[in-house]
Tab-separated table of C-alpha atoms and ligand atoms in Angstrom:
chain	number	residue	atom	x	y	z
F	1	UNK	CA	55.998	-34.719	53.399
F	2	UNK	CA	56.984	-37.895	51.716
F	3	UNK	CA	54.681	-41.175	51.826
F	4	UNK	CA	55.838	-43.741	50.070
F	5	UNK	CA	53.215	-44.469	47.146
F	6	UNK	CA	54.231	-44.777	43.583
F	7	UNK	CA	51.173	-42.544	42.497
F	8	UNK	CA	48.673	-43.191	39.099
F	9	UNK	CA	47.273	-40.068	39.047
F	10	UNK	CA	43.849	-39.056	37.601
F	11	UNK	CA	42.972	-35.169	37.068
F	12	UNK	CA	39.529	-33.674	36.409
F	13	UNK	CA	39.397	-30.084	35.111
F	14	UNK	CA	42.991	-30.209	34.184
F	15	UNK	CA	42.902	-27.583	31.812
F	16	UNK	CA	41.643	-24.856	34.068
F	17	UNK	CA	43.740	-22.082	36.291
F	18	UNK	CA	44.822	-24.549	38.936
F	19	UNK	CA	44.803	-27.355	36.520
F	20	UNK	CA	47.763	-26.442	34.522
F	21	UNK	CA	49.449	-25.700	37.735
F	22	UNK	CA	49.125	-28.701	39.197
F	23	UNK	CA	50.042	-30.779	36.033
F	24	UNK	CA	53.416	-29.204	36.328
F	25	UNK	CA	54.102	-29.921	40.219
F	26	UNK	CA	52.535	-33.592	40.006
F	27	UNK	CA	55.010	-33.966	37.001
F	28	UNK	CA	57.858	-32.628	38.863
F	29	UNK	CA	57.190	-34.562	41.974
F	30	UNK	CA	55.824	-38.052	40.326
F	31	UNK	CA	57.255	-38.261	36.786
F	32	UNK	CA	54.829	-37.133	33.732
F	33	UNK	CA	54.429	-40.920	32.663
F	34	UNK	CA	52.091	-41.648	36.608
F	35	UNK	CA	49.586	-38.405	35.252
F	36	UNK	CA	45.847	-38.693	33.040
F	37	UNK	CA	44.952	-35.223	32.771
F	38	UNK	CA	41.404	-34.985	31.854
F	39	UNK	CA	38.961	-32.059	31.132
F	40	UNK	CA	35.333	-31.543	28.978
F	41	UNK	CA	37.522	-29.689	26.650
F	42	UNK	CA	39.950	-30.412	24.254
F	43	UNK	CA	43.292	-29.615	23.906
F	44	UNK	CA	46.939	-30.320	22.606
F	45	UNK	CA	48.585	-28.071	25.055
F	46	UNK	CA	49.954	-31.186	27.232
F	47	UNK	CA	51.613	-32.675	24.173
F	48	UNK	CA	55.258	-31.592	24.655
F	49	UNK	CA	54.685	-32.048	28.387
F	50	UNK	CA	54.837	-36.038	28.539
F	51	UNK	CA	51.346	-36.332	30.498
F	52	UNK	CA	48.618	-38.424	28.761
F	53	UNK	CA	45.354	-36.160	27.714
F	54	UNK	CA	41.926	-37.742	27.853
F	55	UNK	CA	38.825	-35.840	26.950
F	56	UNK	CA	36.383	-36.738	30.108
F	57	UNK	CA	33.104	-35.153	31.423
F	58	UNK	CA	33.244	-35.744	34.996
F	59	UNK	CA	29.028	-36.269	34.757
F	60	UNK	CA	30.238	-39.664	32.506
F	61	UNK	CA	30.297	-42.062	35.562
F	62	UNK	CA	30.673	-44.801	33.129
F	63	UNK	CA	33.748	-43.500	31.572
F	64	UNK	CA	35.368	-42.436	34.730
F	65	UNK	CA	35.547	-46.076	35.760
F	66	UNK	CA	36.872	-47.232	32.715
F	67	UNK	CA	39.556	-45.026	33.370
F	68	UNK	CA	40.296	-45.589	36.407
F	69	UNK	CA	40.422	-49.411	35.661
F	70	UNK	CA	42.581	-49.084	32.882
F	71	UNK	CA	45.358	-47.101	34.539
F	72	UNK	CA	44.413	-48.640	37.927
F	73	UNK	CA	44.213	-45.124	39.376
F	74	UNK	CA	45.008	-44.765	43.160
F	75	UNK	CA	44.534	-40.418	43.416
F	76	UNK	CA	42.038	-38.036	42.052
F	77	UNK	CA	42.498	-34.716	41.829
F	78	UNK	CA	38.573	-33.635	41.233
F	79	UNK	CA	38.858	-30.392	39.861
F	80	UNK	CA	36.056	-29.565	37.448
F	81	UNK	CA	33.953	-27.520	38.180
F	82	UNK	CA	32.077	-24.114	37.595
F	83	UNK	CA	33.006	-20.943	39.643
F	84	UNK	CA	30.807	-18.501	41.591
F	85	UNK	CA	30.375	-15.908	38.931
F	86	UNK	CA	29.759	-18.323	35.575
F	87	UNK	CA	27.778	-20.543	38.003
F	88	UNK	CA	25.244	-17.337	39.412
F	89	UNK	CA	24.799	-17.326	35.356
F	90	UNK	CA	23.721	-21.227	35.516
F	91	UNK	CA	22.541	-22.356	39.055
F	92	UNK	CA	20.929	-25.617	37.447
F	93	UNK	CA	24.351	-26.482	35.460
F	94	UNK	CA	26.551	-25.537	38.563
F	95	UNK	CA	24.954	-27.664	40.706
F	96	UNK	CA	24.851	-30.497	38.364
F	97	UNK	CA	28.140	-30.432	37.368
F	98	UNK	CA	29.534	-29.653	41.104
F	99	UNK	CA	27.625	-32.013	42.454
F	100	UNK	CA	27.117	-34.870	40.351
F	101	UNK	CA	31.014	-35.068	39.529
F	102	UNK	CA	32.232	-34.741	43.254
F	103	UNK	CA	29.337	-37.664	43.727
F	104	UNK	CA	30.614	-39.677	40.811
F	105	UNK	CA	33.902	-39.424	42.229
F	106	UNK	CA	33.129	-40.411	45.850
F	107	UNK	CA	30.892	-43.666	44.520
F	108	UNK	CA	33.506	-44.635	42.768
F	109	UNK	CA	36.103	-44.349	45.390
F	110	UNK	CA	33.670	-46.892	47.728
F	111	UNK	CA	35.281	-49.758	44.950
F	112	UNK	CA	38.171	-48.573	43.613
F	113	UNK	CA	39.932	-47.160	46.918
F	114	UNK	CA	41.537	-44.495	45.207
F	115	UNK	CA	42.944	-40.916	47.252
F	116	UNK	CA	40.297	-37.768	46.549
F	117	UNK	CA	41.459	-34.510	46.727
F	118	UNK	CA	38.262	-31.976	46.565
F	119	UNK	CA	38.648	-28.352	46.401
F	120	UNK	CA	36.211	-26.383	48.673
F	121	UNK	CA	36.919	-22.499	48.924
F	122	UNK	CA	36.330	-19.432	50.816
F	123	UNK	CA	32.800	-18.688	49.248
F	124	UNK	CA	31.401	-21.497	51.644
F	125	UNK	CA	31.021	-18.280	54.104
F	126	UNK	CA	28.106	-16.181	53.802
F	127	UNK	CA	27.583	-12.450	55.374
F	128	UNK	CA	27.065	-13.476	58.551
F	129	UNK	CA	31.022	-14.080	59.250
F	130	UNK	CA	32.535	-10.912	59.657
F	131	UNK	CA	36.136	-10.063	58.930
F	132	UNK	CA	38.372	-13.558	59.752
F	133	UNK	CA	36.385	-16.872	59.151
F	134	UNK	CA	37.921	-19.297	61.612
F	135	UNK	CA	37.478	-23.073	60.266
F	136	UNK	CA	34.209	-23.618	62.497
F	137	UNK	CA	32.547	-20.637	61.339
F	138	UNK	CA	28.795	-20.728	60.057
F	139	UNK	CA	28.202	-21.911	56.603
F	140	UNK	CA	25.412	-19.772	54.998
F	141	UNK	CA	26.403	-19.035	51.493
F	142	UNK	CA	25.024	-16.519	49.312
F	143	UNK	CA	25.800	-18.138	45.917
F	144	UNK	CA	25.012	-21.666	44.235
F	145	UNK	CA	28.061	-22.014	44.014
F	146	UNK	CA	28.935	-21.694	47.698
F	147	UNK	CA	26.165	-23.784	48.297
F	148	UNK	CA	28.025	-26.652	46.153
F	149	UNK	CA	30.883	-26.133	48.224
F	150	UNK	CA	29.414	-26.496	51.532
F	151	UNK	CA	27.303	-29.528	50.412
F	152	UNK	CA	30.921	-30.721	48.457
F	153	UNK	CA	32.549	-30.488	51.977
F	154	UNK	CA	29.161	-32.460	54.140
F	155	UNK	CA	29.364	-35.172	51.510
F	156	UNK	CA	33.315	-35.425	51.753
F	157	UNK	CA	32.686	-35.686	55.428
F	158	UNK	CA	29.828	-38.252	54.665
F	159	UNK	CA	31.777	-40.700	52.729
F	160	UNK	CA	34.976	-40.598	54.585
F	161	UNK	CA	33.103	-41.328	57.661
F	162	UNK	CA	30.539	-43.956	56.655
F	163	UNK	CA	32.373	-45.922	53.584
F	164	UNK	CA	35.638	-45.209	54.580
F	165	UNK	CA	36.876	-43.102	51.361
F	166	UNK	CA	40.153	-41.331	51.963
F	167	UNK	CA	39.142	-37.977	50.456
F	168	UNK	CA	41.222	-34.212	51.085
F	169	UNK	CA	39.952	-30.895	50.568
F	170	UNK	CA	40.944	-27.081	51.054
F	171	UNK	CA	38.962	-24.019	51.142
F	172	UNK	CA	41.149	-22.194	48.427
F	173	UNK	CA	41.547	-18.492	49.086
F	174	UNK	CA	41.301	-16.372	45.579
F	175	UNK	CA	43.975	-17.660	43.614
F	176	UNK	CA	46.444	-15.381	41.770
F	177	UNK	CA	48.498	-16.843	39.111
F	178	UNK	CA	50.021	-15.688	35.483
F	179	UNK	CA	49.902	-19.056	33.396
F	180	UNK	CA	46.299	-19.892	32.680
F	181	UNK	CA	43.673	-16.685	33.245
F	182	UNK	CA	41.195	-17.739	35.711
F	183	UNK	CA	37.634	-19.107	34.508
F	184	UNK	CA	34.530	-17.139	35.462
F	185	UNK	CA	34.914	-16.505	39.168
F	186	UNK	CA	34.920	-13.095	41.759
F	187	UNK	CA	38.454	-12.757	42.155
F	188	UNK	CA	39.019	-12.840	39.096
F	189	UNK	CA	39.937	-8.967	39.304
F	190	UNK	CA	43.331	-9.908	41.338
F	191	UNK	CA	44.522	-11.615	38.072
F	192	UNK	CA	43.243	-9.525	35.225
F	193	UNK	CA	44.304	-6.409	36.785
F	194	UNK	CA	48.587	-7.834	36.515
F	195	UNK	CA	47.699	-8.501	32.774
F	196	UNK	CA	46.452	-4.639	32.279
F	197	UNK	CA	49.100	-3.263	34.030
F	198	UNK	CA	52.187	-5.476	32.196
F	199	UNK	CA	50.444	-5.061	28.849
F	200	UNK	CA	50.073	-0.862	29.432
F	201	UNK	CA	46.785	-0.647	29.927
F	202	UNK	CA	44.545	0.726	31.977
F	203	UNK	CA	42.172	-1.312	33.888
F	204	UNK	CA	38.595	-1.465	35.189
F	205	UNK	CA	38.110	-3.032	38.151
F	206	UNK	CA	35.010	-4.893	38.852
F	207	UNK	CA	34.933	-4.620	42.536
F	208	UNK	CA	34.990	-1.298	44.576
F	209	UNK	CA	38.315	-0.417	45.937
F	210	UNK	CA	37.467	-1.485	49.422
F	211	UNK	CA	36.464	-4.530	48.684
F	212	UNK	CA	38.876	-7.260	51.145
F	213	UNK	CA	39.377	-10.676	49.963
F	214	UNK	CA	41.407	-13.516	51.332
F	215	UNK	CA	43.838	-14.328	48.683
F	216	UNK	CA	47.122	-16.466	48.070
F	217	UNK	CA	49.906	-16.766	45.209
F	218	UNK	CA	49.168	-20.239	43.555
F	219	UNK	CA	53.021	-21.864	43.818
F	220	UNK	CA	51.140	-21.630	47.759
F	221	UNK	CA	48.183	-23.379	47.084
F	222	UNK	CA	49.889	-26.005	44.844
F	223	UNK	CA	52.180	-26.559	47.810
F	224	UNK	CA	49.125	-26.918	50.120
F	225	UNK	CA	47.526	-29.136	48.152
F	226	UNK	CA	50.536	-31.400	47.757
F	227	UNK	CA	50.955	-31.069	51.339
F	228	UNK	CA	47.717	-32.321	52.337
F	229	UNK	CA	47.638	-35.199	49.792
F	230	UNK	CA	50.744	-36.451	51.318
F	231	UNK	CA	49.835	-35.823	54.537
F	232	UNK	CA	49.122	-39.012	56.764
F	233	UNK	CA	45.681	-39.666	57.027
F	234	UNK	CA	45.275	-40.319	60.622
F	235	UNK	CA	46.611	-36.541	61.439
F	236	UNK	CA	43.690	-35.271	59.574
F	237	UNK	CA	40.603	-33.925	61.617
F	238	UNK	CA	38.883	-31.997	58.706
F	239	UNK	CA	37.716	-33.891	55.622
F	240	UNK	CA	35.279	-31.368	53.411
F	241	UNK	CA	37.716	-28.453	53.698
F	242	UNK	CA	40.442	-26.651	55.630
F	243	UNK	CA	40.563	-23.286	56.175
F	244	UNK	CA	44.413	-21.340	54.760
F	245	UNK	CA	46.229	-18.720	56.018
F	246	UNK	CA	46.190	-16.478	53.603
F	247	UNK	CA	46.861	-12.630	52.190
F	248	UNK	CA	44.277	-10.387	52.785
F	249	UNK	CA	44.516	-7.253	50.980
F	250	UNK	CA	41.764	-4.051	49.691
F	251	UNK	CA	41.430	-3.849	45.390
F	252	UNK	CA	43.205	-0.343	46.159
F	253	UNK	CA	45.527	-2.163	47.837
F	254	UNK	CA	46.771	-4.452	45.420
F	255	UNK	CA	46.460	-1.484	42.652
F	256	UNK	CA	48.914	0.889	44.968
F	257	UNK	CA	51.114	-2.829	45.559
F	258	UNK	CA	51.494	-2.826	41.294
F	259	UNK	CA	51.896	0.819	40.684
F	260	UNK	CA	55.127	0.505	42.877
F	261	UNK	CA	56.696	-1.336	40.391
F	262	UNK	CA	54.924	-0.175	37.139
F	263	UNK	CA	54.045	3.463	38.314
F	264	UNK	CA	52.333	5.117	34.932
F	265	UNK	CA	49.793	2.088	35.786
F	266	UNK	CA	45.973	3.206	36.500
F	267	UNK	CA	42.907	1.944	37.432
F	268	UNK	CA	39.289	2.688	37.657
F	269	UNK	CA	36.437	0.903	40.040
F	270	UNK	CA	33.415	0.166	38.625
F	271	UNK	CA	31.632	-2.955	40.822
F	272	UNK	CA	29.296	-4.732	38.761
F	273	UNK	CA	27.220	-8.037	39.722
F	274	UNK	CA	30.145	-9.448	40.803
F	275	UNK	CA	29.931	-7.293	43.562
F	276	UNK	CA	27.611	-8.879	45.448
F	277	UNK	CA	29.170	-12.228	45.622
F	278	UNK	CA	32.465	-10.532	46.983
F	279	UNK	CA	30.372	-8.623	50.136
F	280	UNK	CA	29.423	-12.203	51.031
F	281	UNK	CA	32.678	-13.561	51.721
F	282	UNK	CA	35.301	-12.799	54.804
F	283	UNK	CA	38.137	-10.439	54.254
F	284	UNK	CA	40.301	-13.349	55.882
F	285	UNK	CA	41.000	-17.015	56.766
F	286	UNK	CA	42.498	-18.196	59.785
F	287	UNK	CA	44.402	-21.296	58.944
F	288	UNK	CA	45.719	-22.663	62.499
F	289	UNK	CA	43.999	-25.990	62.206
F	290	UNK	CA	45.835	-27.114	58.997
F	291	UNK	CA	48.988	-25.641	60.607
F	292	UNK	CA	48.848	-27.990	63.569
F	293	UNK	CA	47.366	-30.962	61.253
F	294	UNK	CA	50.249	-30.925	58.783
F	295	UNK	CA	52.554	-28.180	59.438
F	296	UNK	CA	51.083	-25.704	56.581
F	297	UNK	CA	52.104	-22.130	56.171
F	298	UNK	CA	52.149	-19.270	53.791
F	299	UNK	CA	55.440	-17.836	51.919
F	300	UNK	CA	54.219	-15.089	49.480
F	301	UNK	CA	53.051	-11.506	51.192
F	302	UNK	CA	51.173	-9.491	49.038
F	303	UNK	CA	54.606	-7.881	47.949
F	304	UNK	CA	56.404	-10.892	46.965
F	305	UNK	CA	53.606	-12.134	45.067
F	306	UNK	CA	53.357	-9.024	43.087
F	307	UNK	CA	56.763	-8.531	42.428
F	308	UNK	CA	56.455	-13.027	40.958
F	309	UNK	CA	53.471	-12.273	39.287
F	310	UNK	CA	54.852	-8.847	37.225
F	311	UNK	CA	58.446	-10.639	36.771
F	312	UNK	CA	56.532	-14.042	35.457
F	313	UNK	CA	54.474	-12.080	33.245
F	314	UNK	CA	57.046	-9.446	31.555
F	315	UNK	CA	58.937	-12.853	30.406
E	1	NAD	P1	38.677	-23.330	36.132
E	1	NAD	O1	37.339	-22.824	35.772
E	1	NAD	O2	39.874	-22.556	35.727
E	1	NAD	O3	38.848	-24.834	35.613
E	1	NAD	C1	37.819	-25.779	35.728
E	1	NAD	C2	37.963	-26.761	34.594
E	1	NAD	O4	36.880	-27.700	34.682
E	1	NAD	C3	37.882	-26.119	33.202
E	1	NAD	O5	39.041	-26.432	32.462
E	1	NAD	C4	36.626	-26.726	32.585
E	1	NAD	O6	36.742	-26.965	31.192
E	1	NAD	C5	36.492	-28.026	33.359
E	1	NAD	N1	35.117	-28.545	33.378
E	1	NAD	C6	33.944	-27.873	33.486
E	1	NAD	N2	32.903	-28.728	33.426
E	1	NAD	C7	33.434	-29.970	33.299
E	1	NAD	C8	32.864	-31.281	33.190
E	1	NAD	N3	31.534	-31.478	33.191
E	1	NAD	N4	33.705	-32.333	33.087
E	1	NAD	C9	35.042	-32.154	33.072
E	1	NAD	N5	35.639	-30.943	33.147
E	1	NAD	C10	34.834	-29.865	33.272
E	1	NAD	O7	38.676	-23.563	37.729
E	1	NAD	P2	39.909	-23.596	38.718
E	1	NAD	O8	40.155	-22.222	39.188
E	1	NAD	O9	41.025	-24.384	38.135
E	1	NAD	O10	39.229	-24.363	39.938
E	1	NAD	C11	39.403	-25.757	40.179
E	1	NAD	C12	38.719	-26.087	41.487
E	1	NAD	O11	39.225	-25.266	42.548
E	1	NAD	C13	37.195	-25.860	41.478
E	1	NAD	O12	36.573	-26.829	42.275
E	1	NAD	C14	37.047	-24.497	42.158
E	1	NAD	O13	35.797	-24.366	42.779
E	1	NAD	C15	38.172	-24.564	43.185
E	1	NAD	N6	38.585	-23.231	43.628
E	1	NAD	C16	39.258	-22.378	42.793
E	1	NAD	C17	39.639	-21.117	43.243
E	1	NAD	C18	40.385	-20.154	42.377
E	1	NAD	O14	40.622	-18.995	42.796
E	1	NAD	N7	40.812	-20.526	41.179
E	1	NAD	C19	39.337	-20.732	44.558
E	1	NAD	C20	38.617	-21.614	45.360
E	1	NAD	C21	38.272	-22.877	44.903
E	2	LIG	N1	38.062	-17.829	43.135
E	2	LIG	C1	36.783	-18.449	43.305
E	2	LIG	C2	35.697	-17.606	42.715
E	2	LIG	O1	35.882	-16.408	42.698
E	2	LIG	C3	36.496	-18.655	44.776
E	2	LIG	O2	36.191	-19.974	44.975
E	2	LIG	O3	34.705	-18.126	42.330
């Protein structure tokens, strides 16, 4: 790590599950004062935090640029968006929103020359990759929202290559966190179900207990993603979206994992259309490419992140 660049940062989506994450390592790392955190909602959670707040739709292109001339922004961290399950609900929005922000973002970039990091994620696969998806795998998504991704990753590719834009992605494994609840996708289960079992109650799983998901604890992904944004950009051979190493673990799994350490906790499957969206993606990621591009690895196992996640959430 460590490039020397005294960072202005801009943040899209701030105010979702990775969002408030993020806001706290880029503060940690960069000071609060070099931080806009932006989202389509409002909010006065940031106050006490020292980051700026600036209500933004990322479809405003108009508004973005004044932004990003008034704090003369050098990184983006594009994270609005809509997931797979609220955008199955809305393919016309998802798409619009996915797609017309990440483009907004890119155009912009062509002027201002600012760093783009772009999230892809693991729903970029479609049925046809069975078990591990390697980082060349085939890209046939089942869902509009995959389909955003994939297109999100060709037009990443696109830009860097032909207009020279320096822009970063990952393909984010489920994320499992305890500060913000997660906002309308599939693996959504892997965070609600912690809640149910710290709060005593019983919980209904919306995927069957077989169901195999790659997965990661977010202080991982945070590190990843601060990783590959200070990564130099000449050791960099994918643009759209690397591939993680990641967990990879059954619902049942994860349900026996948390009734180790809270054992009167119980749980019921009962898949609904989420289902379907879940059968379409691998059971794993291999993540050797961004392991010899800039050195990343995993540090939470599926017990270690259970044990954080219960801990975080009793306090
Ligand atoms: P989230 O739904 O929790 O947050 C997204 C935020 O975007 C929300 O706060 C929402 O208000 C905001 N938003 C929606 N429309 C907007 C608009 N038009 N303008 C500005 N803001 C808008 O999502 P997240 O989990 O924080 O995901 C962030 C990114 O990471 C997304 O690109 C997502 O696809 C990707 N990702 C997430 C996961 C995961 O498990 N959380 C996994 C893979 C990829
Ligand atoms: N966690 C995300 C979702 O379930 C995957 O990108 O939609």
């Amino acid at each position: 790590m460590g490039e020397t660049l005294e960072r202005r940062i801009l943040v899209t989506g701030a105010l979702g599950q990775i969002g408030m994450e993020l806001l706290d390592a880029l503060s940690s790392r960069y000071g609060a004062d070099s931080i806009l955190a932006t989202d389509i909602r409002d909010s006065n959670k940031l106050e006490s935090s020292g980051i700026k707040f600036h209500k933004l739709d990322v479809l405003n292109k108009e508004e973005i640029e004044r932004i990003i001339q008034k704090f003369e922004i050098n990184e983006v961290y594009h994270l609005a968006a809509l997931l797979s399950a609220s955008g199955e609900n809305n393919p016309e929005l998802c798409w619009k929103i996915n797609m017309g922000g990440l483009v907004n973002i890119c155009e912009l970039s062509r002027n201002y020359k600012f760093r783009i990091f772009a999230p892809s994620s693991i729903a970029v696969f479609g049925s046809d990759v069975i078990g591990v998806a390697n980082q060349n795998s085939p890209l046939n998504p089942a869902t509009i929202y995959g389909i955003t991704k994939v297109s999100g990753e060709l037009l990443a590719e696109y830009y860097h290559a032909t207009h020279d834009v320096d822009i970063r992605g990952l393909r984010y494994p489920g994320l499992i966190s305890w500060k913000v609840m997660p906002g309308g996708g599939t693996t959504d289960y892997a965070v609600e179900i912690f809640h149910a079992a710290v709060s005593g109650n019983r919980y209904t799983c919306f995927v069957d207990e077989k169901t195999t998901l790659p997965m990661m604890y977010m202080d991982d992904a945070i590190r990843a993603t601060i990783e590959l944004m200070e990564a130099p950009s000449e050791n960099l051979s994918v643009r759209g979206g690397y591939n993680l190493a990641c967990l990879s673990f059954t619902a049942e799994e994860l349900f026996q994992e948390i009734k180790m350490i809270i054992p009167e906790f119980d749980c019921d499957f009962e898949p609904d259309h989420r289902q379907r969206y879940a059968d379409s993606w691998p059971d794993a990621t291999d993540g050797k490419q961004a392991e010899i591009d800039w050195g990343f690895k995993i540090h939470y196992d599926l017990k270690s992140m259970c044990y954080t996640m219960i801990q975080s959430l009793r306090q």
